[in-house]
Short mmCIF file of C-alpha atoms in Angstrom, two decimals:
data_model
loop_
_atom_site.label_atom_id
_atom_site.label_comp_id
_atom_site.label_asym_id
_atom_site.label_seq_id
_atom_site.Cartn_x
_atom_site.Cartn_y
_atom_site.Cartn_z
CA MET A 1 10.27 40.75 -50.29
CA GLU A 2 8.51 42.21 -47.28
CA ARG A 3 5.56 39.84 -47.82
CA LEU A 4 7.79 36.81 -48.13
CA LYS A 5 9.52 37.67 -44.88
CA ARG A 6 6.19 38.12 -43.14
CA ASN A 7 4.94 34.79 -44.50
CA ILE A 8 7.98 32.95 -43.25
CA CYS A 9 7.57 34.64 -39.90
CA TYR A 10 3.92 33.47 -39.62
CA ARG A 11 4.87 29.96 -40.62
CA VAL A 12 7.53 29.77 -37.97
CA ILE A 13 5.08 30.99 -35.33
CA ILE A 14 2.45 28.44 -36.38
CA GLU A 15 4.93 25.60 -36.44
CA ARG A 16 6.30 26.55 -33.06
CA SER A 17 2.85 26.71 -31.49
CA CYS A 18 1.90 23.35 -33.03
CA HIS A 19 5.05 21.91 -31.57
CA ILE A 20 4.25 23.29 -28.13
CA VAL A 21 0.65 21.99 -28.27
CA ASN A 22 1.88 18.54 -29.27
CA LYS A 23 4.42 18.57 -26.50
CA MET A 24 1.72 19.51 -23.98
CA LYS A 25 -0.52 16.75 -25.30
CA ARG A 26 2.23 14.21 -24.85
CA LYS A 27 2.91 15.48 -21.36
CA LEU A 28 -0.79 15.22 -20.46
CA GLU A 29 -0.94 11.65 -21.73
CA LYS A 30 2.13 10.80 -19.74
CA GLY A 31 0.62 12.40 -16.65
CA LYS A 32 -2.37 10.06 -16.78
CA LYS A 33 0.01 7.26 -15.88
CA SER A 34 -1.99 4.87 -18.00
CA ILE A 35 -0.55 2.01 -19.97
CA GLU A 36 -1.26 1.79 -23.66
CA ILE A 37 -3.69 -0.93 -24.56
CA ASN A 38 -2.17 -3.61 -26.68
CA ASN A 39 -4.82 -4.58 -29.20
CA GLU A 40 -2.70 -6.88 -31.26
CA PHE A 41 -3.32 -10.43 -30.25
CA LYS A 42 -0.38 -12.05 -31.95
CA GLY A 43 0.22 -14.79 -29.43
CA LYS A 44 -1.47 -17.68 -27.77
CA HIS A 45 -4.60 -15.89 -26.56
CA ASN A 46 -7.17 -13.85 -28.39
CA ARG A 47 -8.74 -12.24 -25.35
CA ASN A 48 -7.53 -10.07 -22.47
CA PRO A 49 -6.41 -11.90 -19.33
CA LYS A 50 -8.40 -11.59 -16.12
CA ILE A 51 -6.41 -10.37 -13.11
CA CYS A 52 -7.25 -11.30 -9.53
CA LEU A 53 -5.83 -8.86 -6.96
CA VAL A 54 -6.00 -10.14 -3.39
CA SER A 55 -4.56 -8.96 -0.07
CA SER A 56 -5.46 -8.49 3.57
CA SER A 57 -6.46 -5.11 4.99
CA GLY A 58 -4.31 -2.15 6.04
CA GLY A 59 -0.95 -1.52 4.40
CA HIS A 60 -1.12 -4.58 2.18
CA TRP A 61 -4.38 -3.32 0.74
CA GLU A 62 -3.04 0.22 0.29
CA GLN A 63 -0.21 -1.22 -1.80
CA LEU A 64 -2.50 -3.54 -3.76
CA LYS A 65 -4.71 -0.61 -4.79
CA LYS A 66 -1.75 0.88 -6.66
CA LEU A 67 -2.10 -1.94 -9.19
CA GLN A 68 -5.42 -0.53 -10.44
CA PRO A 69 -3.85 0.38 -13.86
CA LEU A 70 -3.51 -3.35 -14.59
CA ILE A 71 -7.25 -3.85 -14.12
CA ASP A 72 -7.93 -0.79 -16.25
CA LYS A 73 -5.76 -2.20 -19.01
CA TYR A 74 -6.93 -5.82 -18.92
CA SER A 75 -9.83 -6.84 -16.69
CA GLY A 76 -10.03 -8.08 -13.15
CA PHE A 77 -11.25 -7.63 -9.61
CA PHE A 78 -10.13 -6.94 -6.04
CA ILE A 79 -10.50 -9.15 -2.96
CA THR A 80 -9.70 -8.05 0.60
CA GLU A 81 -10.80 -8.58 4.19
CA LYS A 82 -13.95 -7.18 5.73
CA THR A 83 -13.14 -4.52 8.34
CA GLN A 84 -14.99 -1.57 9.86
CA ILE A 85 -13.54 0.61 7.13
CA GLU A 86 -15.45 0.39 3.89
CA GLU A 87 -13.34 -0.50 0.90
CA ASN A 88 -13.97 -0.75 -2.79
CA ALA A 89 -13.40 -4.45 -3.47
CA LYS A 90 -15.61 -6.97 -5.26
CA TYR A 91 -15.27 -9.76 -2.68
CA PHE A 92 -14.62 -9.69 1.06
CA MET A 93 -13.00 -12.47 3.06
CA LYS A 94 -13.16 -13.02 6.84
CA GLN A 95 -10.43 -11.12 8.67
CA THR A 96 -8.17 -13.36 10.70
CA ASP A 97 -4.58 -13.80 11.87
CA LEU A 98 -2.32 -16.42 13.42
CA LYS A 99 -3.41 -15.57 17.00
CA ASP A 100 -7.14 -15.74 16.32
CA LYS A 101 -8.65 -18.84 18.00
CA TRP A 102 -11.27 -19.03 15.25
CA MET A 103 -8.58 -18.94 12.60
CA PRO A 104 -8.97 -22.55 11.32
CA PHE A 105 -12.72 -22.04 10.83
CA LYS A 106 -12.30 -18.66 9.21
CA MET A 107 -9.58 -20.02 6.95
CA LEU A 108 -11.89 -22.91 6.00
CA TYR A 109 -14.65 -20.44 5.19
CA ASN A 110 -12.19 -18.31 3.22
CA SER A 111 -10.95 -21.33 1.31
CA ILE A 112 -14.43 -22.43 0.29
CA TYR A 113 -15.29 -18.86 -0.63
CA ALA A 114 -12.04 -18.61 -2.61
CA LEU A 115 -12.97 -21.72 -4.59
CA PHE A 116 -16.40 -20.20 -5.29
CA ILE A 117 -14.80 -16.95 -6.48
CA TRP A 118 -12.31 -18.90 -8.58
CA LEU A 119 -14.95 -20.96 -10.36
CA LYS A 120 -17.07 -17.89 -10.97
CA GLU A 121 -14.31 -15.56 -12.14
CA ARG A 122 -11.72 -17.91 -13.69
CA PRO A 123 -8.74 -15.56 -13.21
CA ASP A 124 -5.60 -15.94 -15.36
CA PHE A 125 -3.15 -14.03 -13.15
CA ILE A 126 -3.25 -13.78 -9.37
CA ILE A 127 -1.38 -10.93 -7.73
CA THR A 128 -1.00 -10.43 -3.98
CA THR A 129 0.82 -8.08 -1.65
CA GLY A 130 0.52 -10.50 1.14
CA THR A 131 -0.59 -12.30 4.22
CA MET A 132 -2.33 -15.62 4.52
CA ILE A 133 -5.63 -14.54 3.00
CA ALA A 134 -3.98 -15.10 -0.41
CA TYR A 135 -2.98 -18.68 0.41
CA PRO A 136 -6.12 -20.42 -0.96
CA PHE A 137 -5.57 -18.56 -4.22
CA TYR A 138 -1.95 -19.67 -4.23
CA ILE A 139 -3.06 -23.31 -3.98
CA LEU A 140 -5.72 -22.81 -6.67
CA SER A 141 -3.21 -21.19 -9.00
CA ILE A 142 -0.99 -24.29 -8.71
CA ILE A 143 -3.91 -26.67 -9.33
CA PHE A 144 -5.19 -24.75 -12.34
CA HIS A 145 -1.73 -23.84 -13.73
CA LYS A 146 -2.22 -20.11 -13.50
CA LYS A 147 0.47 -17.49 -12.92
CA PHE A 148 0.95 -16.30 -9.36
CA ILE A 149 2.67 -13.00 -8.60
CA PHE A 150 3.79 -12.18 -5.06
CA ILE A 151 4.84 -8.68 -4.04
CA GLU A 152 6.53 -8.60 -0.65
CA THR A 153 5.11 -5.83 1.52
CA PHE A 154 6.93 -2.49 1.81
CA GLY A 155 6.50 -2.84 5.55
CA ARG A 156 9.38 -5.30 5.82
CA ALA A 157 12.97 -4.37 5.06
CA ASN A 158 15.19 -6.81 6.94
CA MET A 159 13.18 -9.95 7.55
CA PRO A 160 11.16 -12.33 5.37
CA THR A 161 7.41 -12.67 5.98
CA GLU A 162 5.58 -15.86 6.87
CA ALA A 163 3.37 -15.48 3.80
CA GLY A 164 6.35 -14.84 1.52
CA LYS A 165 8.18 -17.92 2.78
CA ARG A 166 5.12 -20.17 2.43
CA MET A 167 4.21 -19.02 -1.06
CA GLU A 168 7.70 -18.56 -2.48
CA LYS A 169 8.04 -21.99 -4.07
CA HIS A 170 5.35 -21.81 -6.75
CA THR A 171 5.37 -18.08 -7.28
CA ASP A 172 6.09 -17.20 -10.92
CA LEU A 173 7.13 -13.61 -10.28
CA PHE A 174 8.41 -12.63 -6.84
CA ILE A 175 8.93 -8.89 -6.34
CA VAL A 176 10.50 -7.21 -3.30
CA GLN A 177 10.31 -3.49 -2.53
CA TRP A 178 13.64 -3.22 -0.70
CA GLU A 179 17.01 -4.34 -2.11
CA SER A 180 17.75 -5.75 1.35
CA GLN A 181 14.84 -8.23 1.03
CA LYS A 182 16.36 -10.00 -1.99
CA LYS A 183 18.63 -12.19 0.10
CA PHE A 184 15.72 -13.93 1.84
CA TYR A 185 14.11 -15.31 -1.30
CA LYS A 186 15.64 -17.40 -4.05
CA ASN A 187 14.06 -15.84 -7.14
CA ALA A 188 13.13 -12.40 -5.86
CA ILE A 189 13.67 -9.34 -8.00
CA TYR A 190 13.74 -5.77 -6.74
CA GLY A 191 10.98 -3.75 -8.35
CA GLY A 192 10.95 -0.34 -6.66
CA CYS A 193 8.23 0.89 -4.34
CA LEU A 194 4.45 0.76 -4.81
CA TYR A 195 3.62 3.74 -2.58
CA MET B 1 -1.51 27.56 10.54
CA PHE B 2 -1.87 23.92 11.54
CA VAL B 3 -2.70 23.19 15.15
CA LEU B 4 -3.56 19.56 15.06
CA ILE B 5 -1.90 16.28 15.80
CA PHE B 6 -3.63 13.37 14.12
CA VAL B 7 -3.23 9.96 15.71
CA CYS B 8 -4.18 6.73 13.92
CA VAL B 9 -3.84 3.12 14.98
CA GLY B 10 -5.41 1.12 12.15
CA SER B 11 -8.27 -1.24 11.49
CA ARG B 12 -7.33 -4.41 13.34
CA SER B 13 -8.90 -5.51 16.59
CA TYR B 14 -5.98 -4.93 18.95
CA GLN B 15 -5.92 -2.18 21.58
CA PHE B 16 -3.20 0.44 21.86
CA ASP B 17 -4.04 1.84 25.33
CA ARG B 18 -0.40 2.58 26.11
CA LEU B 19 -0.26 5.27 23.42
CA PHE B 20 -3.44 7.11 24.43
CA ALA B 21 -2.57 7.08 28.12
CA LYS B 22 0.82 8.58 27.24
CA LEU B 23 -0.75 11.25 25.03
CA ASP B 24 -3.02 12.31 27.91
CA LYS B 25 0.04 12.46 30.15
CA LEU B 26 2.02 14.56 27.66
CA TRP B 27 -0.95 16.90 27.44
CA GLU B 28 -1.09 17.23 31.24
CA GLU B 29 2.65 17.89 31.35
CA GLY B 30 2.19 20.66 28.81
CA ILE B 31 4.47 19.11 26.23
CA ILE B 32 1.60 18.90 23.75
CA LYS B 33 -0.10 22.26 23.42
CA GLU B 34 -2.15 21.77 20.28
CA ASP B 35 -5.34 19.88 19.58
CA ILE B 36 -5.23 16.15 19.06
CA PHE B 37 -7.65 14.08 17.07
CA ALA B 38 -7.27 10.34 17.49
CA GLN B 39 -8.59 7.24 15.83
CA ILE B 40 -8.34 4.77 18.70
CA GLY B 41 -9.62 1.47 17.23
CA VAL B 42 -10.72 -0.98 19.92
CA SER B 43 -8.59 0.56 22.70
CA SER B 44 -10.36 0.45 26.06
CA TYR B 45 -8.57 3.55 27.40
CA LYS B 46 -10.72 6.54 26.52
CA PRO B 47 -8.76 9.80 26.04
CA LYS B 48 -9.60 12.59 28.54
CA HIS B 49 -8.08 15.63 26.89
CA PHE B 50 -8.80 15.20 23.22
CA GLN B 51 -11.38 14.16 20.66
CA TYR B 52 -11.42 10.64 19.32
CA LYS B 53 -13.33 8.15 17.19
CA ASP B 54 -13.02 4.37 17.09
CA PHE B 55 -12.78 4.10 13.32
CA ILE B 56 -12.98 6.66 10.56
CA ALA B 57 -13.75 6.42 6.88
CA GLU B 58 -11.12 6.80 4.18
CA GLU B 59 -12.12 10.38 3.19
CA GLU B 60 -12.11 11.61 6.77
CA PHE B 61 -8.75 9.94 7.28
CA ILE B 62 -7.28 11.84 4.33
CA ASP B 63 -8.89 15.10 5.55
CA LYS B 64 -7.41 14.67 9.02
CA ILE B 65 -3.96 13.95 7.61
CA ASN B 66 -4.15 17.08 5.48
CA GLU B 67 -5.30 19.16 8.45
CA ALA B 68 -2.57 17.91 10.75
CA HIS B 69 1.01 19.06 10.93
CA ILE B 70 2.22 16.04 12.85
CA VAL B 71 0.83 12.55 12.32
CA ILE B 72 1.37 9.96 15.05
CA SER B 73 0.80 6.57 13.48
CA HIS B 74 1.18 3.02 14.68
CA GLY B 75 3.86 1.13 12.78
CA ALA B 76 1.86 0.27 9.69
CA SER B 77 3.16 1.13 6.27
CA GLY B 78 -0.25 2.16 4.89
CA SER B 79 -0.89 4.96 7.38
CA ILE B 80 2.74 6.08 7.51
CA MET B 81 2.97 6.32 3.73
CA LYS B 82 -0.28 8.28 3.49
CA ALA B 83 1.16 10.81 5.90
CA LEU B 84 4.55 10.91 4.14
CA ASN B 85 2.92 11.35 0.74
CA ALA B 86 1.01 14.30 2.22
CA LYS B 87 4.41 15.74 3.27
CA LYS B 88 3.64 15.54 6.99
CA LYS B 89 5.96 15.05 9.92
CA VAL B 90 5.47 11.51 11.16
CA VAL B 91 6.05 9.83 14.50
CA ALA B 92 5.78 6.05 14.14
CA VAL B 93 4.85 4.31 17.40
CA THR B 94 5.45 0.59 17.74
CA ARG B 95 2.78 -1.87 18.79
CA LEU B 96 4.34 -4.61 20.88
CA GLU B 97 3.18 -8.17 21.34
CA LYS B 98 4.01 -8.28 25.06
CA TYR B 99 1.31 -5.67 25.77
CA GLY B 100 -1.24 -7.51 23.62
CA GLU B 101 -1.08 -4.83 20.96
CA HIS B 102 -0.50 -7.11 17.98
CA ILE B 103 0.06 -10.73 16.97
CA ASN B 104 3.83 -10.27 16.88
CA ASP B 105 6.50 -7.58 16.89
CA HIS B 106 6.64 -6.96 13.14
CA GLN B 107 6.00 -3.24 13.69
CA ILE B 108 9.55 -2.95 15.02
CA GLN B 109 10.69 -4.02 11.55
CA ILE B 110 8.47 -1.54 9.76
CA ASN B 111 9.44 1.38 11.97
CA GLU B 112 13.12 0.54 11.75
CA ALA B 113 12.93 0.47 7.96
CA PHE B 114 11.40 3.95 7.93
CA ALA B 115 13.59 5.36 10.68
CA VAL B 116 16.90 4.10 9.25
CA ASN B 117 16.06 5.94 6.03
CA LYS B 118 15.20 9.00 8.18
CA TYR B 119 11.67 9.32 6.80
CA VAL B 120 10.07 9.25 10.26
CA LEU B 121 10.95 9.44 13.96
CA SER B 122 10.17 6.09 15.47
CA VAL B 123 9.17 5.35 19.04
CA TYR B 124 9.64 1.86 20.50
CA ASN B 125 9.25 2.80 24.13
CA MET B 126 6.52 5.29 25.12
CA GLU B 127 9.08 7.32 27.07
CA GLU B 128 10.55 8.38 23.71
CA LEU B 129 7.30 9.90 22.44
CA GLY B 130 7.74 13.24 24.22
CA GLU B 131 11.28 13.54 22.87
CA ALA B 132 10.16 12.84 19.31
CA LEU B 133 7.42 15.50 19.50
CA LYS B 134 9.84 18.00 21.05
CA ALA B 135 12.30 17.34 18.20
CA TYR B 136 9.61 18.29 15.71
CA TYR B 137 8.49 21.35 17.71
CA GLU B 138 12.04 22.61 18.06
CA ASP B 139 12.89 21.62 14.48
CA THR B 140 15.86 19.53 15.56
CA ALA B 141 14.62 16.30 13.99
CA GLU B 142 16.88 14.82 11.33
CA ILE B 143 14.40 14.00 8.61
CA VAL B 144 14.67 13.32 4.91
CA PRO B 145 11.61 14.06 2.78
CA TRP B 146 10.06 10.99 1.18
CA GLU B 147 10.04 10.75 -2.58
CA ASN B 148 9.25 7.89 -4.92
CA THR B 149 10.84 8.72 -8.28
CA ASP B 150 9.13 5.90 -10.16
CA PRO B 151 5.84 4.83 -8.57
CA MET B 152 4.80 2.92 -11.71
CA ALA B 153 7.90 0.68 -11.73
CA ILE B 154 6.21 -2.39 -10.26
CA VAL B 155 3.05 -1.94 -12.35
CA ASN B 156 5.20 -1.88 -15.49
CA LEU B 157 7.21 -4.86 -14.33
CA ILE B 158 4.04 -6.92 -13.86
CA ASP B 159 2.59 -5.62 -17.11
CA ASN B 160 5.64 -6.88 -19.01
CA PHE B 161 5.34 -10.21 -17.25
CA ILE B 162 1.69 -10.50 -18.29
CA ILE B 163 2.41 -9.58 -21.90
CA GLU B 164 5.26 -12.06 -22.01
CA ASN B 165 3.23 -14.90 -20.57
CA TRP B 166 -0.09 -14.17 -22.17
CA TYR B 167 0.43 -12.90 -25.70
CA SER B 168 3.82 -14.00 -26.89
CA VAL B 169 4.29 -17.36 -28.59
CA LYS B 170 7.12 -19.39 -27.13
CA SER B 171 7.89 -21.49 -30.21
CA LEU B 172 8.84 -18.85 -32.73
#
């Protein structure tokens, strides 16, 4: 009787500790914030899609970098603008803005470069967090029938952006990071915050 | 004990002389008593009373934010969010087009968005900078700590979109 009791006691302890270890394992996996890889290709494609992540420098780029898990899960590459600060992107475009007198030339250079990148990489999904640097890719995604995803910058809460307005029409998934931004775009959905 | 104010004004080629001149003035007036380290970008005004660099690398930027107890940032979401995520007190200063500090006045929008939610103290007019710093020193600033409860929400949203459009067969 004594032995039986002791045996049951041991078993309970072992089971409990196994349970705790499993729980910790699950927690650790959750903490990695990774997405499970879907290896079952049941649908139209039998390969992983290639993701093109493009944005200008500064805050837009900071937000874009948060999409790294998508590249880890599928495959893909980053594009941003060249600035004095070194960044970890595969391709660098010329930095410009609407006030820059060289803007038309820089945009022309960027467009040609974008076409070169496109032909080399053949992306399937294009994701941007904004500004005009993404525009050539927007045009290319229409021409080549690829999916374009626009995420409105967190830096705007009560006003649409120029880039958002210009690229709204052919965007397949339009995400805003403030509920108050939804009213400015027809098909926008609120997605939470990237930061 | 933190004794540093970190100032950052971003990577674009627009000056922000107004801010650095004011910081020197606040130092002279004795309102700022601690050390300041500033990233000044292409500003032509060179600070007299504190250390500065034109541009700094990502790692140094993070180090400086961690060292500082107050971060004074221009109105850019990237820098502000880095400071908020590091649980720092943030003063967001607005670059204005009329002084040649940016292409337009979109920083008003950014700073308003943060200030309305009480994540930062925002400064539109340089005269307000001293007040904002005093509010932090005297602990009278009404501030709500920043927290993002689901930072993976958008990643998951896009992931579902990709799966839907890439793998699933429409005619089933």
